[in-house]
C-alpha positions as CSV (number, residue, x, y, z in Angstrom):
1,X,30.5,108.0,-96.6
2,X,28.5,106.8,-93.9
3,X,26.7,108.6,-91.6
4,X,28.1,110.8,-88.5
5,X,28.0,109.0,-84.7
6,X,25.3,110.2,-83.2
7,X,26.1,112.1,-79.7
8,X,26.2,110.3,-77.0
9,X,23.7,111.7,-74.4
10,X,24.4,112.0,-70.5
11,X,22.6,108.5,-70.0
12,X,24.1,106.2,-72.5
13,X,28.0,108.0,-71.3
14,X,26.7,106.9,-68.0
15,X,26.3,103.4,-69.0
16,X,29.2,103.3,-71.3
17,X,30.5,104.2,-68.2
18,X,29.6,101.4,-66.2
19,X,30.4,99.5,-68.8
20,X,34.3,100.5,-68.7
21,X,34.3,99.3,-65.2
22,X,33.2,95.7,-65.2
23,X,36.9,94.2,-65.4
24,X,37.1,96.2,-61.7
25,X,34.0,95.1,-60.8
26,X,35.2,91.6,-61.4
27,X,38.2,92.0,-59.5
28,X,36.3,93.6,-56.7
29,X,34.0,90.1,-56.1
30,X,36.8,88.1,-56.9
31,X,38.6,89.2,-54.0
32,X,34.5,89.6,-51.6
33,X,34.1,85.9,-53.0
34,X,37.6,84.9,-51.3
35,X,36.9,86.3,-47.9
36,X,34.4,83.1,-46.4
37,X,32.7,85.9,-44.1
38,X,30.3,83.4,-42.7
39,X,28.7,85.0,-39.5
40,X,29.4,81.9,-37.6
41,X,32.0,80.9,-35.4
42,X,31.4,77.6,-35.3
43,X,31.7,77.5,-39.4
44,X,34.2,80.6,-40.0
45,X,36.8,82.6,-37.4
46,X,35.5,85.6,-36.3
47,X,38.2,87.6,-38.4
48,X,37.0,86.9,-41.8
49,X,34.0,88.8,-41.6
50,X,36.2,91.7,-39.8
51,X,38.3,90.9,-43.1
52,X,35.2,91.4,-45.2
53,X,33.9,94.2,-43.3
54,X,37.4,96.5,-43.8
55,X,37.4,95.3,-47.3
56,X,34.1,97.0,-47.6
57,X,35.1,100.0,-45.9
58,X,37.9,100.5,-47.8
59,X,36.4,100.3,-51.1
60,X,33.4,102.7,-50.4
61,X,35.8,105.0,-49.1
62,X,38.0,104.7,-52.4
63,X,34.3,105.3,-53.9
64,X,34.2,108.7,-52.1
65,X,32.2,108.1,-49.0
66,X,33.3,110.1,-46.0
67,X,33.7,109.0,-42.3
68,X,33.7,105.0,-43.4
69,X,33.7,103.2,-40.0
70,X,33.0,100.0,-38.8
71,X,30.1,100.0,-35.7
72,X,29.4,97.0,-33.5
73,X,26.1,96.3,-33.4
74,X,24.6,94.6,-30.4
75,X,24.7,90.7,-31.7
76,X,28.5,91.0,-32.0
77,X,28.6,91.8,-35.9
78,X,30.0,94.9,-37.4
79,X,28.2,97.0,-39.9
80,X,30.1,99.0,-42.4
81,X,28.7,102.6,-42.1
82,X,29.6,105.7,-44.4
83,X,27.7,108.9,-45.6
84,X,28.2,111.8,-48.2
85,X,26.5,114.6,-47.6
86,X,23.6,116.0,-50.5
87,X,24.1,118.7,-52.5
88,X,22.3,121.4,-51.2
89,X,18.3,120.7,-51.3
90,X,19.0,117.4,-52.5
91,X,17.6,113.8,-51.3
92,X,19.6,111.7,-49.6
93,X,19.1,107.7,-50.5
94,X,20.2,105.2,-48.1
95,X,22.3,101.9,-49.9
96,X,21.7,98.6,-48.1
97,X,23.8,95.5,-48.7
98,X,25.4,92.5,-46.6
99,X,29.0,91.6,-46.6
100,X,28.5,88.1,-44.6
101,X,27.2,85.3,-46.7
102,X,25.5,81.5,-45.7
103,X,28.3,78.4,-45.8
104,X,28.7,76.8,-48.5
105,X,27.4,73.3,-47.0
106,X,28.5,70.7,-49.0
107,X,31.8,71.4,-50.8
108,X,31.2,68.1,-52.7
109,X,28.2,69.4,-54.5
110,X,30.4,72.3,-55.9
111,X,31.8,72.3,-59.3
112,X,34.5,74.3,-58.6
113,X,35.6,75.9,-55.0
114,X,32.7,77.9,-53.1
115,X,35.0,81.0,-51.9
116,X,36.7,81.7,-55.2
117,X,35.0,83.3,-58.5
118,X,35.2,81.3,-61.6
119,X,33.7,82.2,-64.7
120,X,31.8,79.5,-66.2
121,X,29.6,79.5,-69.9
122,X,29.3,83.6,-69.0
123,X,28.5,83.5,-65.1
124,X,30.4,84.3,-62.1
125,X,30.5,81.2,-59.7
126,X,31.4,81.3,-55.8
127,X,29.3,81.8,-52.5
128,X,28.0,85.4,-52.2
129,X,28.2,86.4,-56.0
130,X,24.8,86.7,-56.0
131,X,23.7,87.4,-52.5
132,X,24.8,89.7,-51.3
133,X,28.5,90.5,-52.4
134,X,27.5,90.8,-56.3
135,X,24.9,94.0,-54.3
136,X,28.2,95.6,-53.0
137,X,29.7,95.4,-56.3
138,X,26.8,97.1,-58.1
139,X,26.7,99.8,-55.7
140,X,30.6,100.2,-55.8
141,X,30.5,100.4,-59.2
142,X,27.7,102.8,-59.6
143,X,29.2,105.1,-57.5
144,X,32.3,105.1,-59.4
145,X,30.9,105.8,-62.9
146,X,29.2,109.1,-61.1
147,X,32.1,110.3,-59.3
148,X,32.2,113.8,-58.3
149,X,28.6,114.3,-60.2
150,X,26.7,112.5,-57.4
151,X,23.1,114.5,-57.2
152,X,21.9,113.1,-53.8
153,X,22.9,112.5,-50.6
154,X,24.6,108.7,-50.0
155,X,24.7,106.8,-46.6
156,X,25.9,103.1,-46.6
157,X,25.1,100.4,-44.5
158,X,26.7,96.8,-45.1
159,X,25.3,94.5,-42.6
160,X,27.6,91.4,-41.1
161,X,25.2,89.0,-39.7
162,X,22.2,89.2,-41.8
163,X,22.0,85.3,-42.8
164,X,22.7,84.1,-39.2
165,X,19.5,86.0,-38.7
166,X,20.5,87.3,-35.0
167,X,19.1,90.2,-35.4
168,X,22.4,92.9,-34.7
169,X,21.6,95.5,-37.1
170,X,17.8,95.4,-36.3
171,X,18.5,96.0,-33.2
172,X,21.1,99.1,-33.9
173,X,18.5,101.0,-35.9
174,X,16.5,102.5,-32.7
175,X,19.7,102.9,-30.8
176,X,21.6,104.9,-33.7
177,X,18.3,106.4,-36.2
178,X,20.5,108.9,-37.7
179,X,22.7,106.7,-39.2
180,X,20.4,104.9,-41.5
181,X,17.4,107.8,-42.1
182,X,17.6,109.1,-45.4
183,X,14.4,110.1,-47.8
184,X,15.1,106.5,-49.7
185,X,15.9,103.3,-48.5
186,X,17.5,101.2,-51.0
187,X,17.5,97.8,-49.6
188,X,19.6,95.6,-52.5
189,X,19.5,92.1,-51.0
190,X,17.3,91.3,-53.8
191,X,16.7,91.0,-57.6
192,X,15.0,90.2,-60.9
193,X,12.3,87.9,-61.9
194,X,14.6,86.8,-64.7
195,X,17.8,88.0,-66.7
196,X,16.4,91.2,-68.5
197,X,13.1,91.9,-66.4
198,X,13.8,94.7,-64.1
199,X,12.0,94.3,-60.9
200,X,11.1,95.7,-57.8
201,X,10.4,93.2,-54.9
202,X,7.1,94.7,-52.9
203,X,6.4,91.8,-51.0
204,X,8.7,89.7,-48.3
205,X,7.3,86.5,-45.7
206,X,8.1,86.5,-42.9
207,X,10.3,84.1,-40.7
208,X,9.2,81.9,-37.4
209,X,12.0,79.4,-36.7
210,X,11.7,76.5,-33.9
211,X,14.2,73.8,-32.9
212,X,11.9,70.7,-31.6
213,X,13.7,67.7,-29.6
214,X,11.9,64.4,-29.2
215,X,13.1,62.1,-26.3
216,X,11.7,58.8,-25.4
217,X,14.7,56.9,-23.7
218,X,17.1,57.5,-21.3
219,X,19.8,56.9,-24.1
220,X,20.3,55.0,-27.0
221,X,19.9,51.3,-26.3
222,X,20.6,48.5,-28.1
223,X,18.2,47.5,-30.9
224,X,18.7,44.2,-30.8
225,X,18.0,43.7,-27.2
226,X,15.1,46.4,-26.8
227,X,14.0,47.0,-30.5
228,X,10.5,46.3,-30.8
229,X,9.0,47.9,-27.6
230,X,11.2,50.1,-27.0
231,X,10.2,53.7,-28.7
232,X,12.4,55.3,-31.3
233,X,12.8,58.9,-31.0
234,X,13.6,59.4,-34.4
235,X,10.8,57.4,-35.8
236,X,9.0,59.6,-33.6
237,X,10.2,63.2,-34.9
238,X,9.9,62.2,-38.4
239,X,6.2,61.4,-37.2
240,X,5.8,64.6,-36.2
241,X,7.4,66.3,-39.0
242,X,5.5,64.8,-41.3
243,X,2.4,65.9,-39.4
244,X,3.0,69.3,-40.6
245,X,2.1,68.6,-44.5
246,X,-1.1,67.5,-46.4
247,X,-1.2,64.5,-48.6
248,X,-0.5,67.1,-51.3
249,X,2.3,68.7,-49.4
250,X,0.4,71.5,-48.7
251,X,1.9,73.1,-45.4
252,X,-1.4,72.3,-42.3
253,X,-0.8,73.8,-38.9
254,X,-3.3,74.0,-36.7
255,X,-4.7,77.7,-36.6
256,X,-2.9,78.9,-39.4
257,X,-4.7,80.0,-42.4
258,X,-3.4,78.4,-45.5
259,X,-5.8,80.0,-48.5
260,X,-4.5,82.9,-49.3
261,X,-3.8,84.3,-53.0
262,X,-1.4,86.4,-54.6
263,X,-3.1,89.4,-57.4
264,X,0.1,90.7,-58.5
265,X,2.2,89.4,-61.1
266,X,2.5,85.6,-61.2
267,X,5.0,83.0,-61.4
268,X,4.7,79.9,-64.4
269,X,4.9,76.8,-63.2
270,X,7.5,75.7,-66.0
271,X,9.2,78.5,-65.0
272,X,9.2,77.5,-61.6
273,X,10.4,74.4,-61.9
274,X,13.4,74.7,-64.4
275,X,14.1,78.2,-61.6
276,X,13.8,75.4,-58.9
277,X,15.8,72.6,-60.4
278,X,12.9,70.2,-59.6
279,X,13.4,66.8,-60.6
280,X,11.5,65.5,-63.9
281,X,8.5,63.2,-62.4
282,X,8.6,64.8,-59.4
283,X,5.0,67.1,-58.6
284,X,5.4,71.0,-57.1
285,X,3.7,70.4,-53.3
286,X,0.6,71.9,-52.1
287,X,-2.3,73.5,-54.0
288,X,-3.4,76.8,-55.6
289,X,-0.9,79.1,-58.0
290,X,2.7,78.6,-57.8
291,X,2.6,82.5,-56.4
292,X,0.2,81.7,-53.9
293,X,2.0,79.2,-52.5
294,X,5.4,81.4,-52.8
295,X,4.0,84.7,-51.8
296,X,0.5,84.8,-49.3
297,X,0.8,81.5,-48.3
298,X,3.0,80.1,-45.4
299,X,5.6,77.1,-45.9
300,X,7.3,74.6,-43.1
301,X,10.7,73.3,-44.3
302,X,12.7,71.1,-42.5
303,X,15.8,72.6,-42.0
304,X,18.1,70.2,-40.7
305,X,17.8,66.9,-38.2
306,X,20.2,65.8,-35.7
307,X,20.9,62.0,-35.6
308,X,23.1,59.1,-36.2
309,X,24.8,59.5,-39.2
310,X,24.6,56.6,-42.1
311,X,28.5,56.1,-41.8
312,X,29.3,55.0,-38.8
313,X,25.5,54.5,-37.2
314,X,25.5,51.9,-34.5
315,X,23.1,49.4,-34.1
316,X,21.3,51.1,-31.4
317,X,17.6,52.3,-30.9
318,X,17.8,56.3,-30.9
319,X,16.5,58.1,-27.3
320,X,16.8,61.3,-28.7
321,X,16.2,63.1,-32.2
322,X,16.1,66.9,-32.6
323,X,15.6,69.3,-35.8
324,X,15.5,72.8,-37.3
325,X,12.0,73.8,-38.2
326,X,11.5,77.1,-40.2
327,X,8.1,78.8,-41.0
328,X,7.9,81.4,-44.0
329,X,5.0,83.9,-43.0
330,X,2.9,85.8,-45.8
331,X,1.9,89.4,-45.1
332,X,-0.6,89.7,-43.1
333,X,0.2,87.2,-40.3
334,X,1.8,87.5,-37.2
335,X,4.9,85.4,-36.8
336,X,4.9,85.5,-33.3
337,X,1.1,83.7,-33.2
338,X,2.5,82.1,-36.2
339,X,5.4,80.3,-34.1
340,X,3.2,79.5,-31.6
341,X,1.1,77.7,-33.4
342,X,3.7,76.0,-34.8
343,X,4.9,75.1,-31.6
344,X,1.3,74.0,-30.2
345,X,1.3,71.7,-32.9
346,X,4.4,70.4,-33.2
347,X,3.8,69.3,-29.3
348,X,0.5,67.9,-29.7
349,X,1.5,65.7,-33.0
350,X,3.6,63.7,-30.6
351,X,3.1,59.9,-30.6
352,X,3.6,57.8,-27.9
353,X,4.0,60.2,-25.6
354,X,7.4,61.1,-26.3
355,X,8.7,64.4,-24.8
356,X,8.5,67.0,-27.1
357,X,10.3,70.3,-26.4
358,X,10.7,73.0,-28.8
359,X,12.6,75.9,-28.4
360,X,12.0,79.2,-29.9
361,X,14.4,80.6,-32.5
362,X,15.0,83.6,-35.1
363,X,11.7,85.2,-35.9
364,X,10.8,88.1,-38.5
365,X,7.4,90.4,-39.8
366,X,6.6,90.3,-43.3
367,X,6.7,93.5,-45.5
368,X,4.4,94.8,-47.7
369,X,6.2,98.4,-49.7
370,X,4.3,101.1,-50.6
371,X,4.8,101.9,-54.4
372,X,3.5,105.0,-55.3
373,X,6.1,107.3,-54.6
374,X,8.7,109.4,-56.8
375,X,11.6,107.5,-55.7
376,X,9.2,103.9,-58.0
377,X,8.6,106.6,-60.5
378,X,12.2,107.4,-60.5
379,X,13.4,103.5,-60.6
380,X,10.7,103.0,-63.0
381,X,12.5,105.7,-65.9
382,X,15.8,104.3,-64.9
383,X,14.8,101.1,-65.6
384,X,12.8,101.7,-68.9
385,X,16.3,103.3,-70.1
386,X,18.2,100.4,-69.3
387,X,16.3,97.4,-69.7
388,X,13.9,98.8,-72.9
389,X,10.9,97.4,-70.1
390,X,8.9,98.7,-67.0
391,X,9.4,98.2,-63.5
392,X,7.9,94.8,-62.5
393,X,6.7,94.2,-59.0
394,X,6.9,90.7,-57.5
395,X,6.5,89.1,-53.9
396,X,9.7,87.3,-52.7
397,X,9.2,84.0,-50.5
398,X,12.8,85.2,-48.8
399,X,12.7,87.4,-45.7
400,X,14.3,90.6,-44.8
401,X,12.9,91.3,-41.0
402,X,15.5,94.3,-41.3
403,X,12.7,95.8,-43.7
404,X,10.0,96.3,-40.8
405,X,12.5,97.6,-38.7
406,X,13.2,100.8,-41.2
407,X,9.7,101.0,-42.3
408,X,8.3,101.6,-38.4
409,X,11.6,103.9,-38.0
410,X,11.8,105.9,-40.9
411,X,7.8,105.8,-41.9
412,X,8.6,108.7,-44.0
413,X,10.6,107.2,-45.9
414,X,10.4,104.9,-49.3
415,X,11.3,101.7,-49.0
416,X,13.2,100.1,-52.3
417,X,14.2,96.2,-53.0
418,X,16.0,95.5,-55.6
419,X,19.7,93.9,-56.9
420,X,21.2,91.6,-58.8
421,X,19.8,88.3,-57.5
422,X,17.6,86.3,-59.9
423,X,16.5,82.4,-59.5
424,X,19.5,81.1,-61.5
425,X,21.7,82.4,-59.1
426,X,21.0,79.8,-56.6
427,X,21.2,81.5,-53.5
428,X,21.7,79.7,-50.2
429,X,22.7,76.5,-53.0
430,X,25.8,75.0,-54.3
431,X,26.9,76.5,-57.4
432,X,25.5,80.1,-56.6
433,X,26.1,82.4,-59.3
434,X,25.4,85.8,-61.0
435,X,25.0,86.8,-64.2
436,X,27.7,89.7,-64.5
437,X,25.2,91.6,-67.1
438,X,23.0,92.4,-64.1
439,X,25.9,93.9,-62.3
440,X,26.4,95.9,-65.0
441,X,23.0,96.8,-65.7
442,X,21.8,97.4,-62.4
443,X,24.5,99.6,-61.5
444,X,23.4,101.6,-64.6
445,X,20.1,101.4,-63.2
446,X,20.7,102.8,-59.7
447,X,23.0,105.5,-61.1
448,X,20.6,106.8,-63.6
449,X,17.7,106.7,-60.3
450,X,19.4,108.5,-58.8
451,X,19.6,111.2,-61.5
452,X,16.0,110.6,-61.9
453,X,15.1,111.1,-58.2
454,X,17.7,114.2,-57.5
455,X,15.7,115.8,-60.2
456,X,12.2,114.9,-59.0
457,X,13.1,116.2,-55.6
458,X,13.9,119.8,-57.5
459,X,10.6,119.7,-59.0
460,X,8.9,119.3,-56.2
């Protein structure tokens, strides 16, 4: 005879839970993935993210929150707020996520269509599966496989504009503090280092974002009759663009420091690389670790340029040229010197004294957590359970300006990032995707913390 089935304990029937619930959990993105809730008029209508935002309300209210409203926050969007109230002399933990999600950009470079799931050798393809729908699914879902035995406290805040970076919810926060304080801030708009590595993300950059125009004509003239002497604004801006970058790539802006180093937990470059999708042949830019130049150092990309497209160009010498510059900002700077600085050199890099304006955009403070609270020691045993491993702590080259916001309102408060985002997801790329295994096992993970931390607040 073989031997008896041993019991199962109140963790592994919490996981077996979570584990029953995946086929919903599916279903649940499936339907998130359909909605395109792209903050952006010009992009999406207006009424798909209101579409996203009852979905979410609805579902957390299936989930058992209370008083699940929708609360227009001053940049238009509407965050998705709900609350349950703690046991008595329990903690109450605050769940972040986002409901809206980046466009898909090129619907070409998809393999299948952006705004509906497909499952493909074991992952979950569409836009937001990773970031930050596949979040609201893991919280859904642990909620669900606690039900009625919910130790702590829950407030809920889905954000609706949080890629448009236009600031709505961080400007709610100070207006409306009790709705977001709570003893833990679980912000899950982030993830692992890799499938299987629990991690906690401790460090974020920060954002300082420019739009510079370049004019040297009146208009476009013709380049047969003028081309020559006649200065090309686009020839120009790419001038000055490419003023921004050492031969190595390196980011170089005038009065930015650009040497600093990361001590925590690095990144390998092979790693990188295949997590990158860079091209075989093709060198990483700039100098130092891969995690220094991710994580304490800042990084200029070109976002987008406005000029003639190939199909279709003219023959014609261009008078104008403008583009989207974005500045990534390590801990420790200021984004607002950090933006002028860009700006001062953007400006000055001008050649032939073309007019250069450049206009101020979105702008955001890095974050730095503090990790030596219960609610880390609490993630920590939750994770060790699930994953076999300990809590890792990385920096993230993303940023989250929302973070700085709750940390100078709620100082009290711990600050959590974590979710179900790792680099083969491709967030912000075609082809984003999630692994559905760190749905499930993060859920397990944030159901068993808060166990862990509902019973470290009674010890206490």
């Amino acid at each position: 005879m073989g031997s008896e089935r041993e019991p199962m304990t109140a963790d592994s029937e919490l996981a077996a839970r979570v584990a029953a619930l995946m086929p919903r959990a599916q279903q649940d993105l499936a339907e998130l993935v359909a909605i395109p809730s792209v903050a952006d008029p010009r992009q999406q209508p207006p009424e798909k993210c209101r579409e996203a935002a009852e979905w979410v309300a609805a579902a957390f209210t299936g989930a058992g929150l209370r008083d699940v409203r929708l609360a227009e926050t001053p940049d238009g969007s509407h965050a998705v707020l709900g609350h349950r109230p703690a046991p008595p002399g329990a903690p109450t933990v605050l769940l972040y996520c986002h409901y809206d999600v980046q466009p898909p950009l090129d619907d070409d470079a998809w393999t299948t269509p952006p705004f509906e799931l497909t499952e493909r050798d074991g992952r979950w393809y569409g836009r937001g599966t990773a970031d930050c729908k596949g979040n609201i699914v893991m919280h859904l879902t642990a909620l669900r496989a606690l039900g009625d035995d919910l130790p702590v406290g829950i407030k809920l805040v889905a954000e609706g504009s949080e890629e448009q970076g236009t600031g709505g919810l961080e400007e709610y926060v100070p207006q409306h503090p009790e709705d977001l304080h709570a003893d833990v801030l679980l912000v899950c708009d982030t993830g692992n280092a890799a499938v299987g590595v629990p991690t906690a993300t401790t460090s974020l950059r920060g954002l300082a974002n420019v739009v510079v125009t370049v004019r040297t004509l009146d208009s476009d003239m013709h380049s047969g009759m003028f081309g020559g002497p006649a200065p090309d604004a686009l020839a120009a801006l790419v001038r000055i663009l490419d003023s921004l970058r050492d031969a190595d790539g390196g980011t170089r802006i005038e009065g930015l420091e650009n040497g600093g180093s990361w001590d925590g937990v690095g990144y390998d470059e092979r790693q990188f690389r295949t997590d990158a999708g860079v091209l075989d042949g093709v060198k990483l830019t700039g100098s130092g670790t891969v995690a220094d130049r991710l994580w304490a150092r800042p990084a200029v990309t070109v976002l987008g340029i406005d000029c003639a497209p190939v199909v279709g160009s003219a023959a014609a010498i261009p008078g104008s040229a403008r583009a989207r510059v974005s500045l990534r900002v390590p801990p420790g700077m200021d984004p607002g010197a950090a933006q002028d600085a860009l700006t001062a050199h953007l400006v000055a890099a001008a050649p032939w004294g073309a007019r250069v304006t450049v206009e101020p955009e979105s702008k955001g403070s890095p974050f730095q957590a503090a990790t030596d609270g219960r609610a880390y020691a609490a993630l920590d045993a939750a994770a060790r359970e699930v994953y076999g491993k300990p809590l890792s702590f990385l920096g993230q080259g993303g940023s989250i300006p929302l973070c700085n916001v709750l940390a100078a309102q709620y100082p009290e408060s711990e600050i959590i990032l974590m979710g179900v985002e790792e680099p083969r997801c491709l967030i912000h790329a075609p082809n984003e995707s999630v692994d559905p295994s760190e749905i499930e096992h993060m859920a397990t993970v944030e159901a068993l913390f808060l166990r862990h931390y509902a019973a470290a607040a009674r010890q206490s």
